[in-house]
Structure formats: structure tokens, C-alpha cells
Amino acid sequence: MLLCNASFGQKLSSAQQIADFDTLCANLECVHPDLYLYQSRKEYENNKAQIKASLTDSISISDFYLKIAPFMAKIKDGHSMMLPPITKTLIAYAKKDGNTMPLRIKVSGDFFIVEYPVIDNSGVCEGDTILGINGIRSKDILERMYSLWGSEKGNGIKEGSVNAYWSPLLWYMYRWGESYDFTVKRGDKMEEIRMEGVPQSVALKVIKERQSKKKLESFSCSFSSDFTKATLTIRNVFQDAELKAFCDSVFKEIHRRKIKDITIDLRNNTGGSSKCVERLISYFPHPDYSLYSESQLKVSSYSKIYNRGRHPEIYSQICNLPDRELFVIKDIPVKSNLKEVNLYHGKTTILVNNKTYSGASTLAHTMKKLGIASVEGETGCPDVYFGNSLHFTLPNSKIDYYISLSKFYESTQLTK
């Protein structure tokens, strides 16, 4: 459990809630390039009116979050999100060493899977499936948690957010701590197991020890025993310098050993930057191409500030435009590299799943379109998606949230 970004004040008055919700809506309408792709304007306005009409009584910050996060999730933009607050009540509970769950669990679809127990002789094993907790089905618990985040396709990319916050979310939703009745499935057998909560200090000590031994590299490569195949695991596409160093080294070895069959594993890669996507493609022969047919940017004071330092060429075109205008950006094609030597010409297979998202999804789709690779699996990202998120904080609850600035259209054909 990460105790950071503490929210101030444990009760919000009706006026404070309305002020925060009005701020959220104003920023969404000012910044987001298309609030109505997955819901109509009428649906958005109806949801907005219903939430506002419900803000009549003083409630806790966590209850306020649970009320408004589903409103934002209905945008179904996997880049725009609201983060669960870490409240003073939760911090106080942790500081007094209050009890927490005796299992470390992770989300997998509609169920919780046991990563490991934090106590010995628990009767629960790593890999067991938790079908229910304290009489509530895991599926129902997760349905409520999934409703707090948006995504265009299914719950795949939501799993990472739920895994990051399941402990405080369980606390906010159910206030569980003292005891737990688990419905456990192992193989074909089901069992009801009752366990007492364990002090936070005990759980955190075990978790920290485990985490120190289980740090995955951002990029890794393995070779088959006969050195005929190589598997490159790419866990993100935002560390450009590190990705270049990795690829320079790995492709040098691939060429030296004359390896004709490689697999690029992009499963669970939630994306990054177009610069890294173009970087990886550059190791393969390609004609002129564009990652996006176009992107759209909602003009606002926020988007002007965002682009002034990062993209001065875009800033120069939008700096004098009125707010809320939709600015269309045509992608600049990446030039052909077909005349370069030392490119990889062998068989390439890309592995993806429903957690392959954003830039990682674009990478897979583009390499397939260019004829560089075949793709196995389906990504969690559609051909049109959002990105370049801006960080905001609500004034009274201090809840952090992110809103996408841009809408991207993946290119569907080769550049002529």
C-alpha cells in the first residue's frame, strides 16, 4: 500500500463537492478532444446532472471519489483517469498498525489470484483462485472496481490500475480488516477458508522483501538453446535511450549469429511514445510510413502550455487560436530506410494481448501493416484512441486526475 499524496480534510460539504465536480466537468469540456465518442452529449449531460443532484450531504473524500470516478470512466478513454485518494483516515489506520488482508492478490479477469500469502501456514497457496471474499463474489467486487476506470475495449488495461489500488479500494468500499472468509478454488476443488487480518507492519515487511527480489527488466532478450530463435521482451515504449542501447546490442548479436526467427513480446505493454515506436521499427526494412493518418488537439490554455516546451512547431500554430477549437495535425511520414545495411530481414512474430495498449498497440499494428511482422493475439486498443494526458488536482478533495489532450487515428495504409 502506497501512502502518498494525502488528501486534506475527511469530510466534504455539499458545496465543496459541487465545486470540485464543476471543476472536473469544466476541465473535461475544455481539454478533452472528444467527450462524445462513446457516449452522446445528451448521455453526458444527463449523467452530469444526476451526479450533481446527488451531492446533497457531507460525505468522506473516499465516498466522493467512488461517486464521481464512474462518471469520468464513462468517457471510456483509457488515458483519462481519476486516481483513488490516499486519505488521512487510511493513513491513520496504517500508522496505528491496523489489520490488513493476509494474502497478496492480483486481478485476473473476473477473479483474484493469490500471488502469495503474507503469513505461514495459511492454507492458501500461490496461484489459488479467490472466488469470493466475506460473502461477496470476486466478480461483483471487481465489477465495482472496474467501473472506476475507463477503457475502449473490455477490462484488460483496467487490471493494472485495479492491481495498483485494490488494497485501499477494498478499504474504501467495505472497511475490511479484522477477518476474511475466502472462497478458494484450487484445481477442481473449492474450499472456504477463514483467516484473521494481519498488522500492516507484518504485511509490508513481507511485500517489500518480495518486491526487492522480483524486479523485471524493461527490456530483455533470450535465445533458444540452438541459437536459431530469439525472443525480445519489450515492457514499455517510453524509455528511448534505454531501448536504443538494448536494440543496438541485441540486433548486433542476432546478426552475428545469423538468427532468422525472432519474437517480440509486447504482452502487458501499455505504451509510451511514438519516438520509441519509430525507434524499434528502424531496425527493420520499411518504406515511407506514418504512424497516424492524423491527430486532433483541443485548443486551450492547457494545451498551449503543454506544447510550448514540448512541441514548439505545434505551439506556433495554435498559440493564437481560440479555446475549444479542434486543431488537426497531419503526421510527418518516416522516411524509407530500404537502402540501409544491417537491417533485420528474418521472420518476426509479435505477441500481444488485451493489455497491449496505446503506443505498443500502434507498434504492433504498424509492423503488421508494413509487412515486417505477423501478430498473434488482439490488442486492447482500437484504431482511434486518446493520449498526451494532463495532470489536474481537484481543489477541495485534492483528488488527482488526468485528461487526454489528443485524439489519434492510426494510419490504415502505406504512405505513397
XYZ file of C-alpha atoms in Angstrom:
416
model
C 0.000 0.000 0.000
C 1.477 3.297 -1.075
C 0.753 6.069 1.416
C 1.347 9.271 -0.517
C -0.454 12.343 -1.851
C -2.559 12.568 1.304
C -5.923 14.238 0.826
C -6.726 17.020 3.244
C -9.925 17.023 5.269
C -12.005 13.914 5.824
C -15.482 15.314 5.180
C -16.597 17.335 2.194
C -19.605 19.606 2.430
C -22.176 19.656 -0.320
C -20.776 22.977 -1.547
C -17.232 21.595 -1.654
C -18.363 18.544 -3.621
C -20.253 20.672 -6.133
C -17.251 22.979 -6.556
C -14.955 20.003 -7.207
C -17.386 18.358 -9.610
C -17.942 21.622 -11.504
C -14.155 21.984 -11.794
C -13.832 18.447 -13.145
C -16.548 18.977 -15.761
C -15.207 22.365 -16.817
C -11.727 20.922 -17.368
C -13.059 17.887 -19.228
C -15.095 20.093 -21.565
C -12.184 22.485 -22.050
C -9.381 19.967 -22.621
C -10.674 16.622 -23.887
C -10.777 16.398 -27.713
C -13.900 14.199 -27.915
C -16.056 13.507 -24.850
C -18.824 12.113 -27.047
C -17.120 9.304 -28.956
C -18.537 6.587 -26.690
C -21.456 8.488 -25.168
C -23.754 11.083 -26.690
C -23.753 14.664 -25.486
C -27.232 14.001 -24.066
C -25.977 10.987 -22.099
C -23.033 13.016 -20.795
C -25.286 15.889 -19.710
C -27.782 13.502 -18.069
C -25.012 11.742 -16.130
C -23.606 15.117 -15.122
C -27.000 16.334 -13.870
C -27.633 13.125 -11.909
C -24.272 13.293 -10.150
C -24.689 16.965 -9.295
C -28.219 16.414 -7.941
C -26.872 13.692 -5.623
C -24.291 15.940 -3.948
C -26.565 16.990 -1.090
C -24.953 15.601 2.088
C -21.489 15.807 3.612
C -19.512 12.684 2.759
C -15.955 11.391 3.066
C -13.380 12.043 0.374
C -13.246 8.335 -0.447
C -17.039 8.165 -0.873
C -16.911 11.261 -3.082
C -14.266 9.548 -5.223
C -16.391 6.389 -5.511
C -19.293 8.573 -6.679
C -17.559 10.662 -9.358
C -14.907 8.280 -10.749
C -17.535 6.216 -12.666
C -18.745 9.461 -14.278
C -15.270 10.044 -15.700
C -14.899 6.369 -16.635
C -17.936 6.633 -18.934
C -15.753 8.631 -21.343
C -14.115 5.227 -21.996
C -10.753 6.823 -22.666
C -8.028 4.642 -21.187
C -5.668 7.607 -20.872
C -8.064 9.847 -18.919
C -8.467 8.652 -15.347
C -9.093 9.584 -11.730
C -6.738 8.217 -9.079
C -8.048 6.897 -5.754
C -7.172 9.336 -2.949
C -4.991 8.235 -0.061
C -6.947 9.787 2.787
C -5.952 10.765 6.300
C -8.281 8.093 7.663
C -6.445 5.395 5.737
C -3.053 6.787 6.752
C -4.110 6.908 10.401
C -5.304 3.303 10.204
C -1.967 2.232 8.736
C 0.039 4.224 11.290
C -1.702 2.540 14.190
C -0.761 -0.771 12.516
C -4.338 -1.706 11.726
C -5.005 -5.112 10.233
C -4.954 -5.788 6.509
C -5.536 -8.759 4.216
C -3.293 -11.784 4.931
C -2.906 -12.507 1.205
C -1.190 -10.643 -1.592
C -3.553 -10.932 -4.537
C -3.726 -9.775 -8.135
C -6.573 -9.335 -10.576
C -7.086 -11.714 -13.472
C -10.295 -11.103 -15.414
C -13.246 -11.631 -13.078
C -11.257 -13.193 -10.242
C -8.477 -12.583 -7.772
C -5.420 -14.839 -7.983
C -3.174 -15.393 -4.953
C 0.358 -14.109 -5.564
C 1.457 -15.326 -2.123
C 0.275 -15.424 1.500
C 1.973 -12.924 3.821
C 1.853 -15.410 6.727
C 2.956 -19.034 7.079
C 0.586 -21.993 7.257
C -2.318 -20.038 5.821
C -3.827 -22.982 3.979
C -3.806 -20.871 0.801
C -1.232 -21.357 -1.953
C 0.286 -19.233 -4.669
C -1.877 -19.453 -7.798
C -5.114 -20.266 -5.963
C -8.218 -18.526 -7.308
C -10.283 -16.403 -4.907
C -13.926 -16.713 -5.964
C -15.313 -14.614 -3.116
C -14.409 -12.575 -0.047
C -16.650 -12.184 3.008
C -19.686 -13.462 1.167
C -19.277 -11.212 -1.883
C -18.319 -12.731 -5.221
C -14.961 -11.612 -6.583
C -16.730 -10.892 -9.872
C -19.043 -8.400 -8.138
C -16.175 -6.755 -6.247
C -14.218 -6.360 -9.473
C -17.193 -5.115 -11.459
C -17.429 -2.250 -8.994
C -13.671 -1.611 -9.145
C -13.574 -1.754 -12.944
C -16.322 0.876 -13.084
C -13.845 3.419 -11.686
C -11.653 3.371 -14.831
C -12.412 3.825 -18.490
C -11.201 1.850 -21.488
C -12.320 1.446 -25.045
C -12.218 -2.360 -25.103
C -13.036 -4.641 -22.162
C -11.267 -4.626 -18.810
C -7.748 -5.611 -19.911
C -5.973 -2.311 -19.311
C -8.049 -1.656 -16.198
C -6.435 -4.623 -14.458
C -3.165 -2.743 -13.903
C -4.955 0.138 -12.168
C -7.038 -2.189 -10.008
C -3.925 -4.196 -9.095
C -2.162 -0.987 -8.066
C -5.023 0.173 -5.831
C -7.018 -2.904 -4.756
C -5.945 -2.587 -1.101
C -7.213 0.983 -0.493
C -10.229 0.322 -2.723
C -11.267 -2.672 -0.612
C -10.912 -0.460 2.465
C -12.983 2.362 0.987
C -15.695 0.041 -0.292
C -16.003 -2.438 2.583
C -13.766 -1.369 5.517
C -12.482 -4.940 5.838
C -9.596 -5.519 8.197
C -10.245 -7.823 11.128
C -11.181 -11.105 9.419
C -11.677 -12.599 5.987
C -13.741 -15.519 4.713
C -12.268 -16.634 1.382
C -13.878 -18.939 -1.159
C -10.792 -20.611 -2.630
C -10.559 -22.724 -5.773
C -7.521 -24.945 -6.369
C -7.773 -27.174 -9.399
C -11.223 -28.759 -9.272
C -11.630 -28.300 -5.519
C -13.310 -25.430 -3.687
C -12.835 -24.606 -0.016
C -13.992 -21.979 2.461
C -11.013 -20.651 4.434
C -11.304 -18.146 7.284
C -8.266 -16.015 8.097
C -7.627 -13.198 10.518
C -6.251 -9.888 9.297
C -2.563 -9.221 9.900
C -0.919 -5.993 11.111
C 0.143 -3.628 8.347
C 3.774 -3.799 9.506
C 3.835 -7.583 9.081
C 2.312 -7.466 5.602
C 4.524 -4.605 4.395
C 7.714 -6.338 5.535
C 6.867 -9.445 3.508
C 5.735 -7.405 0.488
C 8.923 -5.316 0.445
C 11.090 -8.436 0.660
C 9.231 -9.997 -2.249
C 9.361 -6.851 -4.372
C 13.114 -6.494 -3.871
C 13.590 -9.944 -5.432
C 11.067 -9.528 -8.258
C 12.108 -6.540 -10.328
C 11.523 -7.093 -14.032
C 13.818 -5.503 -16.599
C 12.222 -3.092 -19.040
C 13.850 -4.901 -21.952
C 15.249 -8.416 -22.135
C 16.298 -10.988 -24.712
C 16.582 -14.764 -24.601
C 17.890 -17.204 -27.212
C 16.862 -20.761 -27.935
C 19.344 -23.446 -26.920
C 20.443 -23.908 -30.541
C 20.574 -20.139 -31.178
C 18.124 -20.290 -34.080
C 15.476 -18.137 -32.409
C 15.444 -15.031 -30.224
C 12.687 -13.556 -28.034
C 12.760 -9.829 -27.265
C 10.513 -8.779 -24.378
C 9.627 -5.079 -24.581
C 7.722 -3.973 -21.452
C 7.346 -0.289 -22.369
C 7.912 2.084 -25.250
C 8.827 5.253 -23.391
C 12.493 4.720 -22.382
C 14.045 5.772 -25.677
C 17.735 5.852 -24.712
C 17.496 2.514 -22.929
C 15.563 0.960 -25.815
C 18.205 2.119 -28.323
C 21.061 0.698 -26.241
C 19.191 -2.592 -25.835
C 18.320 -2.935 -29.533
C 21.814 -1.935 -30.724
C 23.307 -4.692 -28.594
C 20.689 -7.361 -29.265
C 20.457 -6.899 -33.042
C 24.247 -6.939 -33.278
C 24.173 -10.374 -31.622
C 21.237 -11.501 -33.801
C 23.166 -10.576 -36.947
C 26.358 -12.209 -35.664
C 24.563 -15.484 -35.024
C 22.526 -15.201 -38.260
C 19.262 -15.759 -36.403
C 16.357 -15.976 -38.835
C 13.391 -16.120 -36.447
C 12.593 -13.592 -33.698
C 9.603 -12.985 -31.464
C 8.834 -9.577 -29.967
C 6.721 -9.923 -26.829
C 4.530 -6.837 -26.325
C 2.055 -8.509 -23.972
C 1.179 -6.289 -20.986
C 3.000 -3.346 -22.618
C 0.692 -0.365 -22.043
C 2.518 2.020 -24.374
C 4.661 5.124 -24.373
C 5.900 7.470 -27.095
C 5.811 7.466 -30.884
C 9.548 8.176 -30.822
C 10.203 4.763 -29.273
C 7.811 3.077 -31.694
C 9.702 4.552 -34.649
C 12.974 3.590 -32.958
C 12.114 -0.093 -32.825
C 10.743 -0.156 -36.385
C 14.011 1.376 -37.629
C 15.828 -1.949 -37.093
C 13.651 -3.499 -39.819
C 13.377 -2.593 -43.519
C 10.440 -0.315 -44.230
C 9.165 2.075 -46.922
C 7.895 5.585 -46.115
C 5.166 5.261 -43.488
C 3.074 7.213 -40.995
C 2.012 6.004 -37.551
C -1.116 8.167 -37.657
C -3.228 9.467 -40.500
C -3.854 12.482 -38.271
C -4.291 13.573 -34.669
C -6.669 16.125 -33.190
C -5.881 18.556 -30.393
C -8.409 20.579 -28.388
C -7.052 24.119 -28.145
C -6.979 25.528 -24.602
C -4.621 27.417 -22.311
C -3.542 23.994 -21.018
C -2.731 22.557 -24.451
C -0.808 25.725 -25.331
C 1.335 25.420 -22.203
C 1.823 21.680 -22.844
C 3.037 22.184 -26.411
C 5.050 25.377 -25.897
C 8.027 23.480 -24.470
C 7.499 20.014 -25.960
C 6.336 20.797 -29.485
C 7.130 24.431 -30.397
C 6.130 23.837 -34.034
C 2.598 22.922 -32.922
C 2.517 25.733 -30.351
C 3.321 28.271 -33.082
C 0.196 27.136 -34.964
C -2.218 27.082 -32.008
C -0.968 29.962 -29.839
C -3.401 32.466 -31.386
C -6.339 30.112 -31.916
C -9.449 30.452 -29.726
C -10.030 27.970 -26.904
C -12.069 24.825 -27.618
C -11.221 24.831 -31.316
C -10.214 21.390 -32.638
C -6.818 21.590 -34.318
C -5.920 18.842 -36.815
C -2.277 17.715 -37.020
C -1.140 15.739 -40.067
C 1.583 13.214 -39.307
C 5.019 13.716 -40.893
C 5.989 10.459 -42.663
C 9.002 8.477 -41.516
C 11.397 8.157 -44.450
C 12.203 4.813 -46.038
C 15.335 3.002 -44.795
C 15.395 0.313 -47.503
C 18.886 1.328 -48.672
C 20.429 0.876 -45.230
C 22.514 -2.166 -44.373
C 22.410 -4.319 -41.218
C 18.613 -4.345 -41.074
C 16.844 -7.472 -39.852
C 15.185 -9.375 -42.719
C 14.208 -12.591 -40.942
C 10.849 -13.862 -39.726
C 9.290 -11.698 -36.991
C 6.307 -12.550 -34.809
C 4.759 -10.081 -32.368
C 2.823 -11.309 -29.330
C 0.065 -9.036 -27.990
C -2.851 -9.300 -25.548
C -5.663 -7.154 -24.191
C -3.131 -5.214 -22.084
C -1.094 -4.187 -25.149
C -2.187 -0.580 -25.398
C -1.565 2.866 -26.878
C 1.912 3.134 -28.465
C 2.561 -0.596 -28.036
C -0.641 -1.369 -29.921
C 0.327 1.098 -32.652
C 3.744 -0.572 -32.902
C 2.194 -3.999 -33.481
C -0.402 -2.711 -35.950
C 2.169 -0.698 -37.919
C 4.689 -3.537 -38.216
C 1.918 -5.819 -39.454
C 0.723 -3.190 -41.944
C 4.281 -2.718 -43.250
C 4.695 -6.459 -43.736
C 7.518 -6.567 -41.195
C 5.821 -8.962 -38.778
C 2.852 -11.188 -38.125
C 0.822 -10.505 -34.969
C -0.565 -13.134 -32.618
C -3.369 -12.029 -30.304
C -5.556 -8.935 -30.107
C -4.537 -5.639 -28.535
C -6.611 -3.705 -26.001
C -6.552 -0.554 -28.103
C -8.749 0.445 -31.064
C -7.562 2.216 -34.212
C -8.690 5.547 -32.754
C -7.580 6.420 -29.237
C -6.516 9.252 -26.971
C -3.260 10.315 -25.307
C -0.909 13.069 -24.089
C -2.653 13.353 -20.722
C -2.529 16.409 -18.457
C -2.487 16.170 -14.664
C -5.027 18.084 -12.544
C -5.976 18.143 -8.838
C -9.462 18.930 -7.527
C -9.389 21.973 -5.209
C -11.190 20.625 -2.120
C -10.830 16.834 -2.140
C -7.281 17.039 -3.575
C -8.100 14.072 -5.806
C -5.670 13.720 -8.720
C -6.912 13.058 -12.235
C -5.685 13.047 -15.833
C -7.354 14.267 -19.024
C -6.244 13.402 -22.563
C -5.269 16.288 -24.817
C -5.132 14.494 -28.149
C -7.062 12.038 -30.293
C -5.022 9.765 -32.583
C -6.112 7.997 -35.757
C -3.821 5.103 -36.644
C -2.750 5.118 -40.275
C -4.503 2.425 -42.290
C -2.350 2.479 -45.423
C 1.228 2.988 -46.545
C 2.443 6.475 -47.342
C 2.761 6.923 -51.096
